[in-house]
Amino acid sequence: MVKPRTRTTKPTLAKRGDQNGRATHAAHAAPGNGAVPVTSAASVAHPLDPLTPDEMAQAAACCRDRHRSPQLRFVSIALREPAKADVTAHVPGAAVTRRAFAVAIDRADGTVFEAVVDLTANRIDSWSTVPGAQPSPTFDEYGDADRVIRSDRRWRAALRRRGLTDLDNVQIDPWPAGNFGDPNEQGRRILRGIAYVRDERASNGYARPIEGVVAVVDLNERRVIELIDEGDTPVPAADIRYDAAAQPALRDDLRPLEIHQPEGVSFTLAGHLLRWQRWQMRVSHHPREGLVIHALGYEDGGRLRSISHRMSLSEMVVPYGDPSPGQYFKNAFDSGEIGLGRLTSSLTLGCDCLGEIVYLDGWACDPFGQPQRIANAICVHEEDFNLLWRHHDGHSESTEVRRSRRLVVSSWATVGNYDYGFFWYFYEDGSIEHEIKLTGIIQTMAVKDGETPPTADLVARNLAGPIHQHFFCVRMDLDIDGAANTVSEVETRPLPAGPENPYDNAFEAVVTPIRSEAESGRSVHSPTARHWRIANPARTNAVGQAVAYALFPGETADMMAGEASSVAKRAAFARKQLWVTREAPDELYAAGAYPSQTTGGDGIPSFISGNRLLEQQDVVLWYVIGTSHIVRPEDFPVTPVHRSGFALRPWGFFDTNPALDVAPPVAGCACAPGECVHGH
Ligand code: CO
């Protein structure tokens, strides 16, 4: 326990306020009073609100008091979310006990710490070391890795051997090391650095990879422990750029398309509480997961019906399929190994987002525990999305048309070469969709004239893109009209021909409950239209069915890496499309809290090992989006956005089409018999 202390937050920080302009700095209002209570709780509106910058700084100060090492660095500081029961019991305006969860590393010896800080009491609740864990490198560790590689004699010699002398123009990309059993790497904190040539600042390094040179860096010892220098493939000659300035001409045949909402947006954002039509949810940014949707519900008949307690990206992994020395280790877990949330992009109106936009900021700490603002981290807006429903009745010559408006909550993150967009869509018929947008630049490899490895495809002269896959595991704590839910697998199956099926046309939907975690781990199967239904058997609709939502797969992929491979063991979650577990607050990350350099077994395999029963329980769904990326020339020098996702649709959750009361946007969209004048 640390003694109470006055705030040490820099004055500049106090000017910022939180993302919604609420006063979060009430404690500063009593100048010169050393006894000012340090808690920020009074100004926090809801127990699920992310840490304010002051709270982040306070948590860091508590940790530094507990472990007084000048080399203590922070990997992440985030809200320690209260238990679900405490969130449910929370009364608006009531005091909230705020806790922070911090991960830190003492760079003097590589010891990793986890701390839970009680911000209300200003004390450390728990402080523990995590032997063997390798959290995401801090930004100063990345800086050190870059420096030690550049000054390594062997690395410089390897580049000189390839005719490269101007080393200032070399871009070094640090890669998570993985674990391929090399005894020299065990117990160390390592990165693998690969390099690219950039002629000038605006160059595209990925056009000119330096093939076969990999520097293995020990981050604790701050030195290159091994230099791989394989082959004699030349660096590709052409700097192939995607920036506007580098294009010979730009199109000039588009006329303005403007999106205006003259009366303003139809949603409200109060703090983190977002309400639109009958939807409501809490939207926040997490330094690891990025965009998080909490407390999602739908107002129906004067009652807020719950749908999900929490939805976020749990983990993602990108395994590459080329076995060469410069490529085989590429399988980044962009969330757990790199910390995708802290890499969230600041979005720009008119570029990233178009129309009437409301933004939320995000916050993530720097290595020293200082809160760093990510301005415009989350974009909230409405979109016209073509038709919601329509019908023309030929008998009465009447037509009813409704346009679909959707609420979009999104964010972007750039992780090295790739850019990922995370989009949640909410529709007026109760549907939800999640879409991940993949763009940015492919990984590249240099190839010799006339050569194409079987595991890569040419995208330019002497340049190939290795085949790879992207897996995204979305964790959803669904609470369909209450927490006690049953998940079932649904398939269409033909009925046997016979007296009951004399025309052999009959088929049915077979609904099979997933009774325990051991039965979880489900694969898609398109011939039977396999999908999953999440029902609350305690609540029935007007026709006596259990109210439910159904989860429909979109694009998926089976992992190609062999079962015994390092990545298959470490990313066991990606070997199936759906896992179901019992809700447990510590089970957030599908590959474990610290997937770097592990040999596997953490995350999903560990969560399901107890084989907990699942029927009518508080369940969590882990759905895995997958895409196999066979690289094409059009993916270079920058990849057009590829979309991949899934849908959640109400399935007997409502008694009827819930969007009958959506108003026709103009009178002509609802015309009584004989009145249609618009060509309907
Ligand atoms: Co790709």
mmCIF file with all atom_site columns, N, CA, C and O in Angstrom, residues 9-35:
data_model
loop_
_atom_site.group_PDB
_atom_site.id
_atom_site.type_symbol
_atom_site.label_atom_id
_atom_site.label_alt_id
_atom_site.label_comp_id
_atom_site.label_asym_id
_atom_site.label_entity_id
_atom_site.label_seq_id
_atom_site.pdbx_PDB_ins_code
_atom_site.Cartn_x
_atom_site.Cartn_y
_atom_site.Cartn_z
_atom_site.occupancy
_atom_site.B_iso_or_equiv
_atom_site.pdbx_formal_charge
_atom_site.auth_seq_id
_atom_site.auth_comp_id
_atom_site.auth_asym_id
_atom_site.auth_atom_id
_atom_site.pdbx_PDB_model_num
ATOM 1   N N  . THR A 1 9  ? 0.152   15.019 -11.823 1.00 0.00 ? 9  THR A N  1
ATOM 2   C CA . THR A 1 9  ? -0.172  15.214 -13.235 1.00 0.00 ? 9  THR A CA 1
ATOM 3   C C  . THR A 1 9  ? 0.308   16.579 -13.715 1.00 0.00 ? 9  THR A C  1
ATOM 4   O O  . THR A 1 9  ? 0.162   17.575 -13.030 1.00 0.00 ? 9  THR A O  1
ATOM 5   N N  . LYS A 1 10 ? 0.878   16.586 -14.909 1.00 0.00 ? 10 LYS A N  1
ATOM 6   C CA . LYS A 1 10 ? 1.358   17.855 -15.460 1.00 0.00 ? 10 LYS A CA 1
ATOM 7   C C  . LYS A 1 10 ? 0.185   18.797 -15.723 1.00 0.00 ? 10 LYS A C  1
ATOM 8   O O  . LYS A 1 10 ? -0.877  18.358 -16.153 1.00 0.00 ? 10 LYS A O  1
ATOM 9   N N  . PRO A 1 11 ? 0.389   20.102 -15.521 1.00 0.00 ? 11 PRO A N  1
ATOM 10  C CA . PRO A 1 11 ? -0.692  21.057 -15.726 1.00 0.00 ? 11 PRO A CA 1
ATOM 11  C C  . PRO A 1 11 ? -1.297  20.991 -17.129 1.00 0.00 ? 11 PRO A C  1
ATOM 12  O O  . PRO A 1 11 ? -2.489  21.164 -17.301 1.00 0.00 ? 11 PRO A O  1
ATOM 13  N N  . THR A 1 12 ? -0.467  20.702 -18.132 1.00 0.00 ? 12 THR A N  1
ATOM 14  C CA . THR A 1 12 ? -0.994  20.667 -19.501 1.00 0.00 ? 12 THR A CA 1
ATOM 15  C C  . THR A 1 12 ? -2.091  19.623 -19.619 1.00 0.00 ? 12 THR A C  1
ATOM 16  O O  . THR A 1 12 ? -3.043  19.784 -20.349 1.00 0.00 ? 12 THR A O  1
ATOM 17  N N  . LEU A 1 13 ? -1.927  18.539 -18.879 1.00 0.00 ? 13 LEU A N  1
ATOM 18  C CA . LEU A 1 13 ? -2.905  17.468 -18.958 1.00 0.00 ? 13 LEU A CA 1
ATOM 19  C C  . LEU A 1 13 ? -4.252  17.928 -18.423 1.00 0.00 ? 13 LEU A C  1
ATOM 20  O O  . LEU A 1 13 ? -5.297  17.537 -18.927 1.00 0.00 ? 13 LEU A O  1
ATOM 21  N N  . ALA A 1 14 ? -4.188  18.806 -17.410 1.00 0.00 ? 14 ALA A N  1
ATOM 22  C CA . ALA A 1 14 ? -5.423  19.210 -16.753 1.00 0.00 ? 14 ALA A CA 1
ATOM 23  C C  . ALA A 1 14 ? -6.322  20.028 -17.675 1.00 0.00 ? 14 ALA A C  1
ATOM 24  O O  . ALA A 1 14 ? -7.499  20.172 -17.430 1.00 0.00 ? 14 ALA A O  1
ATOM 25  N N  . LYS A 1 15 ? -5.766  20.562 -18.728 1.00 0.00 ? 15 LYS A N  1
ATOM 26  C CA . LYS A 1 15 ? -6.577  21.387 -19.628 1.00 0.00 ? 15 LYS A CA 1
ATOM 27  C C  . LYS A 1 15 ? -7.439  20.537 -20.562 1.00 0.00 ? 15 LYS A C  1
ATOM 28  O O  . LYS A 1 15 ? -8.352  21.023 -21.181 1.00 0.00 ? 15 LYS A O  1
ATOM 29  N N  . ARG A 1 16 ? -7.080  19.277 -20.653 1.00 0.00 ? 16 ARG A N  1
ATOM 30  C CA . ARG A 1 16 ? -7.650  18.513 -21.757 1.00 0.00 ? 16 ARG A CA 1
ATOM 31  C C  . ARG A 1 16 ? -9.108  18.130 -21.552 1.00 0.00 ? 16 ARG A C  1
ATOM 32  O O  . ARG A 1 16 ? -9.872  18.159 -22.481 1.00 0.00 ? 16 ARG A O  1
ATOM 33  N N  . GLY A 1 17 ? -9.490  17.751 -20.347 1.00 0.00 ? 17 GLY A N  1
ATOM 34  C CA . GLY A 1 17 ? -10.836 17.226 -20.163 1.00 0.00 ? 17 GLY A CA 1
ATOM 35  C C  . GLY A 1 17 ? -10.902 15.866 -20.816 1.00 0.00 ? 17 GLY A C  1
ATOM 36  O O  . GLY A 1 17 ? -9.971  15.449 -21.486 1.00 0.00 ? 17 GLY A O  1
ATOM 37  N N  . ASP A 1 18 ? -11.970 15.165 -20.629 1.00 0.00 ? 18 ASP A N  1
ATOM 38  C CA . ASP A 1 18 ? -12.040 13.873 -21.295 1.00 0.00 ? 18 ASP A CA 1
ATOM 39  C C  . ASP A 1 18 ? -12.664 14.069 -22.658 1.00 0.00 ? 18 ASP A C  1
ATOM 40  O O  . ASP A 1 18 ? -12.915 15.184 -23.117 1.00 0.00 ? 18 ASP A O  1
ATOM 41  N N  . GLN A 1 19 ? -12.898 12.967 -23.346 1.00 0.00 ? 19 GLN A N  1
ATOM 42  C CA . GLN A 1 19 ? -13.267 13.069 -24.758 1.00 0.00 ? 19 GLN A CA 1
ATOM 43  C C  . GLN A 1 19 ? -14.577 13.788 -24.997 1.00 0.00 ? 19 GLN A C  1
ATOM 44  O O  . GLN A 1 19 ? -14.855 14.227 -26.089 1.00 0.00 ? 19 GLN A O  1
ATOM 45  N N  . ASN A 1 20 ? -15.404 13.877 -23.966 1.00 0.00 ? 20 ASN A N  1
ATOM 46  C CA . ASN A 1 20 ? -16.703 14.501 -24.181 1.00 0.00 ? 20 ASN A CA 1
ATOM 47  C C  . ASN A 1 20 ? -16.800 15.850 -23.487 1.00 0.00 ? 20 ASN A C  1
ATOM 48  O O  . ASN A 1 20 ? -17.879 16.393 -23.313 1.00 0.00 ? 20 ASN A O  1
ATOM 49  N N  . GLY A 1 21 ? -15.644 16.338 -23.089 1.00 0.00 ? 21 GLY A N  1
ATOM 50  C CA . GLY A 1 21 ? -15.628 17.662 -22.515 1.00 0.00 ? 21 GLY A CA 1
ATOM 51  C C  . GLY A 1 21 ? -16.156 17.738 -21.100 1.00 0.00 ? 21 GLY A C  1
ATOM 52  O O  . GLY A 1 21 ? -16.319 18.811 -20.559 1.00 0.00 ? 21 GLY A O  1
ATOM 53  N N  . ARG A 1 22 ? -16.445 16.562 -20.488 1.00 0.00 ? 22 ARG A N  1
ATOM 54  C CA . ARG A 1 22 ? -16.895 16.611 -19.097 1.00 0.00 ? 22 ARG A CA 1
ATOM 55  C C  . ARG A 1 22 ? -15.735 17.051 -18.224 1.00 0.00 ? 22 ARG A C  1
ATOM 56  O O  . ARG A 1 22 ? -14.584 16.820 -18.542 1.00 0.00 ? 22 ARG A O  1
ATOM 57  N N  . ALA A 1 23 ? -16.078 17.658 -17.116 1.00 0.00 ? 23 ALA A N  1
ATOM 58  C CA . ALA A 1 23 ? -15.025 18.047 -16.191 1.00 0.00 ? 23 ALA A CA 1
ATOM 59  C C  . ALA A 1 23 ? -14.522 16.803 -15.479 1.00 0.00 ? 23 ALA A C  1
ATOM 60  O O  . ALA A 1 23 ? -15.244 16.167 -14.737 1.00 0.00 ? 23 ALA A O  1
ATOM 61  N N  . THR A 1 24 ? -13.308 16.413 -15.778 1.00 0.00 ? 24 THR A N  1
ATOM 62  C CA . THR A 1 24 ? -12.758 15.230 -15.121 1.00 0.00 ? 24 THR A CA 1
ATOM 63  C C  . THR A 1 24 ? -11.665 15.641 -14.139 1.00 0.00 ? 24 THR A C  1
ATOM 64  O O  . THR A 1 24 ? -10.934 14.830 -13.640 1.00 0.00 ? 24 THR A O  1
ATOM 65  N N  . HIS A 1 25 ? -11.566 16.906 -13.916 1.00 0.00 ? 25 HIS A N  1
ATOM 66  C CA . HIS A 1 25 ? -10.435 17.371 -13.121 1.00 0.00 ? 25 HIS A CA 1
ATOM 67  C C  . HIS A 1 25 ? -10.899 18.127 -11.885 1.00 0.00 ? 25 HIS A C  1
ATOM 68  O O  . HIS A 1 25 ? -10.290 19.095 -11.478 1.00 0.00 ? 25 HIS A O  1
ATOM 69  N N  . ALA A 1 26 ? -11.985 17.632 -11.315 1.00 0.00 ? 26 ALA A N  1
ATOM 70  C CA . ALA A 1 26 ? -12.546 18.304 -10.157 1.00 0.00 ? 26 ALA A CA 1
ATOM 71  C C  . ALA A 1 26 ? -11.526 18.435 -9.035  1.00 0.00 ? 26 ALA A C  1
ATOM 72  O O  . ALA A 1 26 ? -11.506 19.418 -8.311  1.00 0.00 ? 26 ALA A O  1
ATOM 73  N N  . ALA A 1 27 ? -10.637 17.443 -8.933  1.00 0.00 ? 27 ALA A N  1
ATOM 74  C CA . ALA A 1 27 ? -9.667  17.461 -7.844  1.00 0.00 ? 27 ALA A CA 1
ATOM 75  C C  . ALA A 1 27 ? -8.702  18.637 -7.960  1.00 0.00 ? 27 ALA A C  1
ATOM 76  O O  . ALA A 1 27 ? -8.108  19.051 -6.987  1.00 0.00 ? 27 ALA A O  1
ATOM 77  N N  . HIS A 1 28 ? -8.570  19.176 -9.145  1.00 0.00 ? 28 HIS A N  1
ATOM 78  C CA . HIS A 1 28 ? -7.671  20.319 -9.318  1.00 0.00 ? 28 HIS A CA 1
ATOM 79  C C  . HIS A 1 28 ? -8.288  21.619 -8.804  1.00 0.00 ? 28 HIS A C  1
ATOM 80  O O  . HIS A 1 28 ? -7.618  22.626 -8.742  1.00 0.00 ? 28 HIS A O  1
ATOM 81  N N  . ALA A 1 29 ? -9.570  21.572 -8.490  1.00 0.00 ? 29 ALA A N  1
ATOM 82  C CA . ALA A 1 29 ? -10.277 22.809 -8.171  1.00 0.00 ? 29 ALA A CA 1
ATOM 83  C C  . ALA A 1 29 ? -9.896  23.378 -6.810  1.00 0.00 ? 29 ALA A C  1
ATOM 84  O O  . ALA A 1 29 ? -10.223 24.508 -6.506  1.00 0.00 ? 29 ALA A O  1
ATOM 85  N N  . ALA A 1 30 ? -9.232  22.602 -5.992  1.00 0.00 ? 30 ALA A N  1
ATOM 86  C CA . ALA A 1 30 ? -8.834  23.113 -4.677  1.00 0.00 ? 30 ALA A CA 1
ATOM 87  C C  . ALA A 1 30 ? -7.333  23.364 -4.679  1.00 0.00 ? 30 ALA A C  1
ATOM 88  O O  . ALA A 1 30 ? -6.546  22.517 -4.318  1.00 0.00 ? 30 ALA A O  1
ATOM 89  N N  . PRO A 1 31 ? -6.920  24.561 -5.128  1.00 0.00 ? 31 PRO A N  1
ATOM 90  C CA . PRO A 1 31 ? -5.494  24.804 -5.307  1.00 0.00 ? 31 PRO A CA 1
ATOM 91  C C  . PRO A 1 31 ? -4.740  24.793 -3.980  1.00 0.00 ? 31 PRO A C  1
ATOM 92  O O  . PRO A 1 31 ? -5.255  25.254 -2.967  1.00 0.00 ? 31 PRO A O  1
ATOM 93  N N  . GLY A 1 32 ? -3.543  24.261 -4.026  1.00 0.00 ? 32 GLY A N  1
ATOM 94  C CA . GLY A 1 32 ? -2.648  24.338 -2.890  1.00 0.00 ? 32 GLY A CA 1
ATOM 95  C C  . GLY A 1 32 ? -3.069  23.483 -1.712  1.00 0.00 ? 32 GLY A C  1
ATOM 96  O O  . GLY A 1 32 ? -2.508  23.593 -0.635  1.00 0.00 ? 32 GLY A O  1
ATOM 97  N N  . ASN A 1 33 ? -4.038  22.647 -1.884  1.00 0.00 ? 33 ASN A N  1
ATOM 98  C CA . ASN A 1 33 ? -4.474  21.824 -0.763  1.00 0.00 ? 33 ASN A CA 1
ATOM 99  C C  . ASN A 1 33 ? -3.944  20.415 -0.946  1.00 0.00 ? 33 ASN A C  1
ATOM 100 O O  . ASN A 1 33 ? -4.440  19.640 -1.738  1.00 0.00 ? 33 ASN A O  1
ATOM 101 N N  . GLY A 1 34 ? -2.913  20.081 -0.192  1.00 0.00 ? 34 GLY A N  1
ATOM 102 C CA . GLY A 1 34 ? -2.284  18.773 -0.318  1.00 0.00 ? 34 GLY A CA 1
ATOM 103 C C  . GLY A 1 34 ? -3.201  17.637 0.061   1.00 0.00 ? 34 GLY A C  1
ATOM 104 O O  . GLY A 1 34 ? -2.924  16.485 -0.234  1.00 0.00 ? 34 GLY A O  1
ATOM 105 N N  . ALA A 1 35 ? -4.307  17.933 0.726   1.00 0.00 ? 35 ALA A N  1
ATOM 106 C CA . ALA A 1 35 ? -5.187  16.868 1.187   1.00 0.00 ? 35 ALA A CA 1
ATOM 107 C C  . ALA A 1 35 ? -6.323  16.575 0.210   1.00 0.00 ? 35 ALA A C  1
ATOM 108 O O  . ALA A 1 35 ? -7.234  15.833 0.507   1.00 0.00 ? 35 ALA A O  1
#
